[in-house]
Amino acid sequence: MDLPRFADVVVIGAGAVGAACAYFAAQAGLGVAVVDRSSIAGGTSSACEGNILLSDKEAGPELALAQYSQGLWRGELAEFGHLWEFESKGGLVVSARPETQANLTLLAARQRDAGIDVELVDTAGLTDYEPHLASGMAGGAFYAQDAQVQPMLAAAHLLRLARGLGATVHTNTRVTAFLRHGDHVTGVVTSKGTIAAAAVVNAAGTWGAALAGLAHVSVPVLPRKGYVMVTEPLPELVRHKVYAAEYVDNVASSDAGLQTSPVVEGTRGGTILIGSSRERIGFDKSVNPLVLAEMAGKAIALFPFLADVLALRSYSGFRPYCPDHLPVIGPDPRAPGLWHACGHEGAGIGLSVGTGALIAASLTGSAPALDLVPFAPERFDSLRQEAHA
């Protein structure tokens, strides 16, 4: 399909976040063109587990966004859930040591105060949730609202729904510059032509910083690499998303070095997904077998039966990391006409629909459902000024 000469909004990025922005903007009556340098869901959305989690988030702006997104997944978008294999499986967080369980208990209390459905589980109760879990755990917490989707299907079908509302989608189309009128962004220059637009949304995931740089503004989005292992198909041996309590600390960590914590969950097809790892090593795609061995060992410690299970394959991807662990969402006053929807790190699938709805509200001048100030693109400027003072 040829590029349109004009659109109300150009969305750059055809992953889950960009797809959600396109869908909600088209639903709001805007003329939308989506462009992506690669394919639909060709980046982070193709290399993740599709988590929609509340359990790993501390009370605050990110949790509020996760709750808002949950409401959309389970409400307005529920009729489409079968398309992206929405599964309300629940999450079980387990503690190997009493001190870890004490910290989990405090976290659960804060989350409960924020409206999260969380139930503390004692040692004896863990096997009621997961009969094959290793013995000797100190306790855990169950989050009934944790869910999962097939992320590539989510992106593809949100874009299909957006096309049904008049949007156009253009893959293998690289943005090389922005059209400008003074400081204002007025469209995009691509490898296939130009599109004039009243608004442009940067939903480029781990490439969000590079794209912002084309508009001479800065958002500090960095790639954070992670692996997932996939086992042979099995009977249902893992009922929920199960992970060790230290996973929450790793998610919130700013350490650039390697961190691993066990995450184990089954899929509808019978395979078991095993994570997780985090490290900031740029866009290094090489496979490190030592990381995979560490992940496998920790998964076996959680579910001993995995020692006799064949791992079919592994894959890796890059999460779009921001230093304060909050995504960048909203209009950029440094480059009027440019909006951002990136930097969600490992929570992008779950937060995608909330982000898209907030962006659509902002684009149309409606009051967003959440305060966008904590996600403001320019919030990092003061930190850089302080660092150079």
XYZ file of C-alpha atoms in Angstrom:
389
model
C 0.000 0.000 0.000
C 1.303 3.461 -0.913
C 1.949 5.912 1.884
C -0.797 8.466 2.447
C 0.259 12.065 1.829
C -1.391 13.184 5.067
C -2.647 11.649 8.296
C -4.027 13.091 11.495
C -1.460 11.022 13.355
C 1.531 8.912 12.339
C 2.395 6.131 14.776
C 6.003 4.979 14.510
C 6.217 1.357 15.632
C 4.019 -1.674 14.951
C 4.623 -3.515 18.212
C 2.015 -3.913 20.924
C 2.289 -0.316 22.162
C 2.162 1.217 18.694
C -0.724 -1.062 17.734
C -2.681 0.014 20.806
C -2.000 3.684 20.060
C -3.212 3.168 16.497
C -6.345 1.320 17.585
C -7.487 3.837 20.179
C -6.598 6.829 17.984
C -8.586 5.343 15.082
C -11.439 4.546 17.443
C -11.439 8.215 18.458
C -12.001 9.161 14.809
C -8.470 10.141 13.838
C -6.898 9.241 10.518
C -3.966 7.012 11.438
C -0.910 5.810 9.526
C 1.402 3.283 11.210
C 4.977 2.912 9.963
C 7.576 0.404 11.113
C 11.167 -0.159 10.036
C 10.585 -3.920 10.134
C 7.484 -6.069 10.482
C 4.448 -6.162 12.734
C 5.615 -7.102 16.236
C 9.128 -7.469 14.869
C 10.904 -6.107 17.949
C 10.371 -6.610 21.671
C 6.798 -7.812 21.146
C 8.107 -10.906 19.354
C 10.582 -11.791 22.112
C 8.620 -11.756 25.342
C 6.073 -13.765 27.303
C 3.052 -11.477 26.948
C 2.650 -10.748 30.637
C -0.138 -8.581 32.019
C 1.009 -8.263 35.612
C 0.069 -6.353 38.724
C 2.105 -8.524 41.104
C 5.527 -7.107 40.229
C 4.627 -3.425 40.623
C 5.012 -1.208 43.658
C 2.161 1.186 44.467
C 2.541 4.315 42.364
C 2.106 5.586 38.780
C 3.122 2.353 37.034
C 0.723 0.274 39.100
C -2.050 2.792 38.404
C -1.331 2.454 34.679
C -1.329 -1.340 35.016
C -4.712 -1.247 36.757
C -6.125 1.044 34.086
C -4.803 -1.282 31.383
C -6.253 -4.323 33.148
C -9.628 -2.635 33.076
C -9.356 -2.248 29.312
C -8.102 -5.808 28.664
C -10.927 -7.223 30.771
C -13.560 -4.640 29.849
C -13.705 -2.797 26.549
C -11.398 -5.294 24.821
C -12.775 -8.461 26.428
C -14.797 -9.392 23.334
C -11.527 -9.731 21.402
C -9.681 -11.706 24.078
C -9.902 -14.970 22.171
C -8.015 -13.390 19.287
C -4.886 -12.819 21.373
C -5.391 -15.791 23.710
C -6.094 -13.744 26.831
C -5.628 -16.070 29.781
C -6.475 -14.979 33.310
C -4.149 -17.543 34.854
C -3.160 -15.659 38.023
C 0.325 -15.277 39.413
C 1.997 -17.031 42.333
C 5.030 -15.319 43.857
C 7.038 -17.632 46.125
C 9.642 -16.971 48.817
C 12.444 -19.385 49.602
C 13.426 -17.672 52.880
C 11.461 -16.201 55.810
C 13.055 -12.762 55.363
C 11.998 -12.714 51.712
C 8.465 -13.655 52.715
C 8.451 -10.811 55.249
C 9.324 -8.347 52.463
C 6.684 -9.880 50.204
C 4.109 -9.488 52.971
C 4.883 -5.765 53.231
C 4.684 -5.345 49.445
C 1.365 -7.192 49.333
C -0.043 -4.900 52.022
C 0.863 -1.787 50.010
C -0.579 -3.298 46.847
C -3.764 -4.309 48.652
C -4.159 -0.706 49.843
C -3.927 0.307 46.171
C -6.775 -2.035 45.247
C -4.898 -5.163 44.155
C -6.425 -8.579 44.807
C -3.605 -10.395 46.646
C -3.770 -13.343 49.039
C -0.824 -14.368 51.217
C -0.096 -18.094 51.110
C 1.647 -20.096 53.815
C 4.068 -22.944 53.173
C 1.401 -25.638 53.335
C -0.916 -23.732 51.004
C 1.547 -23.382 48.142
C 0.940 -26.894 46.821
C -2.780 -26.164 46.588
C -1.841 -23.725 43.834
C 1.133 -25.615 42.370
C 1.354 -29.320 43.312
C 4.755 -29.757 41.640
C 6.449 -26.828 43.356
C 9.638 -27.576 45.287
C 9.172 -28.255 48.981
C 10.653 -26.100 51.705
C 9.431 -22.717 50.485
C 8.750 -20.132 53.195
C 5.477 -18.930 51.674
C 4.141 -16.803 48.879
C 1.383 -14.563 47.570
C -1.268 -15.211 44.942
C -2.402 -12.487 42.536
C -5.643 -13.507 40.869
C -5.566 -10.611 38.394
C -2.277 -11.525 36.705
C -2.874 -12.583 33.104
C -1.158 -13.337 29.819
C -1.709 -12.821 26.099
C 0.110 -14.035 23.003
C 1.929 -10.748 22.321
C 2.373 -11.041 18.570
C -1.283 -11.866 18.142
C -2.200 -8.881 20.321
C -0.202 -6.507 18.133
C -1.448 -8.036 14.885
C -5.114 -8.015 15.833
C -5.060 -4.517 17.340
C -3.642 -3.302 14.035
C -6.251 -5.298 12.112
C -8.972 -3.675 14.211
C -7.368 -0.271 13.600
C -7.371 -0.920 9.847
C -11.063 -1.715 10.113
C -11.467 1.810 11.474
C -9.568 3.335 8.559
C -5.928 3.165 9.673
C -3.170 2.165 7.264
C -0.117 0.079 8.181
C 3.219 0.324 6.376
C 5.963 -2.141 7.281
C 9.588 -2.078 6.089
C 9.307 1.695 6.171
C 12.093 3.424 8.080
C 11.662 6.937 9.465
C 14.759 8.932 8.540
C 13.729 12.444 9.625
C 10.848 14.565 10.827
C 9.106 17.237 8.839
C 9.477 20.476 10.817
C 7.989 23.944 10.900
C 10.189 25.787 13.338
C 10.243 23.687 16.498
C 7.026 21.896 15.543
C 6.997 18.340 14.205
C 4.637 18.248 11.227
C 5.154 14.758 9.845
C 7.749 12.163 8.929
C 10.238 11.487 6.181
C 10.536 7.770 5.489
C 12.435 5.446 3.197
C 9.286 5.329 1.031
C 8.209 8.955 1.078
C 6.825 11.622 3.381
C 3.635 11.843 5.411
C 2.454 15.202 6.711
C 0.652 14.876 10.035
C -0.788 16.964 12.806
C 0.827 14.601 15.330
C 3.518 11.929 15.388
C 3.721 9.221 18.086
C 7.092 7.686 18.944
C 6.194 4.090 19.797
C 9.519 2.712 18.627
C 10.325 0.697 21.751
C 14.061 0.208 22.277
C 14.722 2.563 19.346
C 12.686 5.318 21.009
C 15.770 7.296 22.023
C 17.223 7.263 18.511
C 13.905 8.365 17.066
C 13.575 11.185 19.595
C 17.055 12.287 18.602
C 15.817 12.930 15.066
C 13.604 15.614 16.616
C 16.558 16.958 18.653
C 15.044 15.887 21.964
C 16.227 13.270 24.412
C 14.451 10.379 26.107
C 16.854 7.954 27.850
C 15.465 4.654 26.590
C 18.101 1.897 26.628
C 17.954 -1.773 25.581
C 17.888 -4.296 28.446
C 18.457 -7.822 27.159
C 16.525 -10.839 28.383
C 16.205 -14.521 27.458
C 13.270 -16.926 27.448
C 13.608 -20.716 27.236
C 10.879 -22.952 25.784
C 10.411 -26.612 26.767
C 8.912 -29.546 24.947
C 5.092 -29.815 25.185
C 3.919 -31.364 28.453
C 0.702 -32.083 30.335
C -0.415 -29.237 32.583
C 2.217 -29.257 35.318
C 2.408 -25.499 35.972
C -0.965 -23.889 36.517
C -0.091 -20.220 36.986
C 2.674 -17.768 36.305
C 5.121 -18.652 39.083
C 8.161 -16.640 40.026
C 10.519 -16.094 42.920
C 10.073 -12.977 45.024
C 13.494 -11.610 44.014
C 12.097 -11.131 40.502
C 10.325 -8.018 41.799
C 13.651 -6.586 42.994
C 15.295 -7.351 39.647
C 12.526 -5.602 37.730
C 13.027 -2.469 39.853
C 16.834 -2.618 39.745
C 18.924 -0.174 37.738
C 21.975 -2.438 37.765
C 23.483 -2.858 34.308
C 24.980 -6.253 35.179
C 23.416 -9.662 34.709
C 20.535 -10.537 37.012
C 18.527 -13.750 36.865
C 15.514 -14.921 38.829
C 13.258 -17.908 38.115
C 9.997 -17.355 36.253
C 8.056 -20.419 35.093
C 4.685 -20.647 33.356
C 2.787 -22.978 31.087
C 1.152 -22.156 27.769
C -1.995 -23.388 26.051
C 0.150 -25.396 23.669
C 1.736 -27.346 26.527
C 5.199 -25.807 26.385
C 6.644 -24.195 29.500
C 8.294 -20.779 29.307
C 11.300 -20.221 31.558
C 12.837 -16.862 32.434
C 14.208 -14.515 33.419
C 17.363 -12.542 32.847
C 18.205 -8.853 32.657
C 21.380 -7.112 31.562
C 22.283 -3.908 29.764
C 24.818 -4.800 27.091
C 23.525 -2.696 24.213
C 22.036 -4.537 21.248
C 24.323 -7.560 21.578
C 22.326 -10.458 20.070
C 24.897 -13.169 20.765
C 23.717 -16.155 22.821
C 25.423 -16.697 26.164
C 24.925 -20.338 27.237
C 26.047 -19.509 30.778
C 23.033 -17.242 31.225
C 20.709 -19.965 29.932
C 22.321 -22.506 32.289
C 21.813 -20.167 35.241
C 18.171 -19.637 34.312
C 17.613 -23.387 33.922
C 19.193 -24.153 37.285
C 17.015 -21.646 39.110
C 13.889 -22.913 37.335
C 14.712 -26.491 38.388
C 15.123 -25.296 41.979
C 11.572 -23.984 41.754
C 10.092 -26.975 39.897
C 12.356 -30.057 40.267
C 10.538 -32.030 37.525
C 12.110 -29.661 34.975
C 15.446 -31.446 35.415
C 14.106 -34.222 33.170
C 12.425 -31.942 30.600
C 13.890 -31.100 27.202
C 14.381 -27.431 26.337
C 13.507 -27.036 22.653
C 14.818 -23.560 22.084
C 15.584 -20.160 23.561
C 15.126 -16.635 22.298
C 16.171 -13.208 23.467
C 14.967 -9.663 23.078
C 15.572 -6.143 24.290
C 13.291 -4.431 26.771
C 13.063 -0.628 26.438
C 14.474 0.466 29.803
C 14.122 3.912 31.408
C 16.280 4.888 34.414
C 13.305 5.620 36.685
C 11.414 2.497 35.525
C 8.467 4.503 34.232
C 7.485 4.684 30.570
C 7.536 7.895 28.558
C 3.960 8.787 27.639
C 2.502 12.021 26.337
C 3.203 15.157 24.293
C 6.735 16.536 24.155
C 6.730 20.314 24.802
C 10.293 20.496 23.455
C 9.043 19.429 20.011
C 5.342 20.277 19.699
C 3.523 17.789 17.514
C 5.608 14.881 18.837
C 4.148 12.418 21.344
C 5.991 9.541 23.024
C 4.766 6.074 23.984
C 7.891 4.082 24.783
C 10.190 2.964 27.600
C 7.888 0.368 29.192
C 10.731 -2.116 29.750
C 9.302 -5.599 30.445
C 5.751 -4.381 31.131
C 4.946 -3.094 27.659
C 2.455 -5.770 26.658
C 0.359 -5.344 29.763
C 0.588 -1.536 29.713
C 0.119 -1.178 25.955
C -3.636 -0.694 25.869
C -3.662 1.784 28.740
C -0.887 3.709 27.026
C -2.782 3.715 23.748
C -5.960 4.986 25.391
C -4.056 7.754 27.202
C -2.311 8.822 23.994
C -5.614 8.890 22.083
C -7.215 11.031 24.780
C -4.280 13.437 24.716
C -4.305 13.626 20.924
C -7.994 14.523 20.836
C -7.853 17.022 23.677
C -9.844 14.864 26.083
C -8.894 14.515 29.720
C -6.731 11.380 30.088
C -7.892 8.815 32.626
C -4.569 9.176 34.494
C -2.277 12.078 35.278
C 0.466 12.051 32.624
C 2.920 14.153 34.655
C 4.832 11.140 36.103
C 5.368 9.893 32.526
C 6.275 13.278 30.983
C 8.988 13.067 28.299
C 10.816 16.141 29.593
C 11.094 14.866 33.176
C 14.664 13.711 32.632
C 15.927 17.169 31.638
C 16.152 18.369 35.242
C 18.063 15.225 36.229
C 20.635 15.856 33.476
C 20.959 19.483 34.565
C 21.557 18.394 38.159
C 24.146 15.849 37.035
C 26.092 18.577 35.191
C 25.733 21.183 37.952
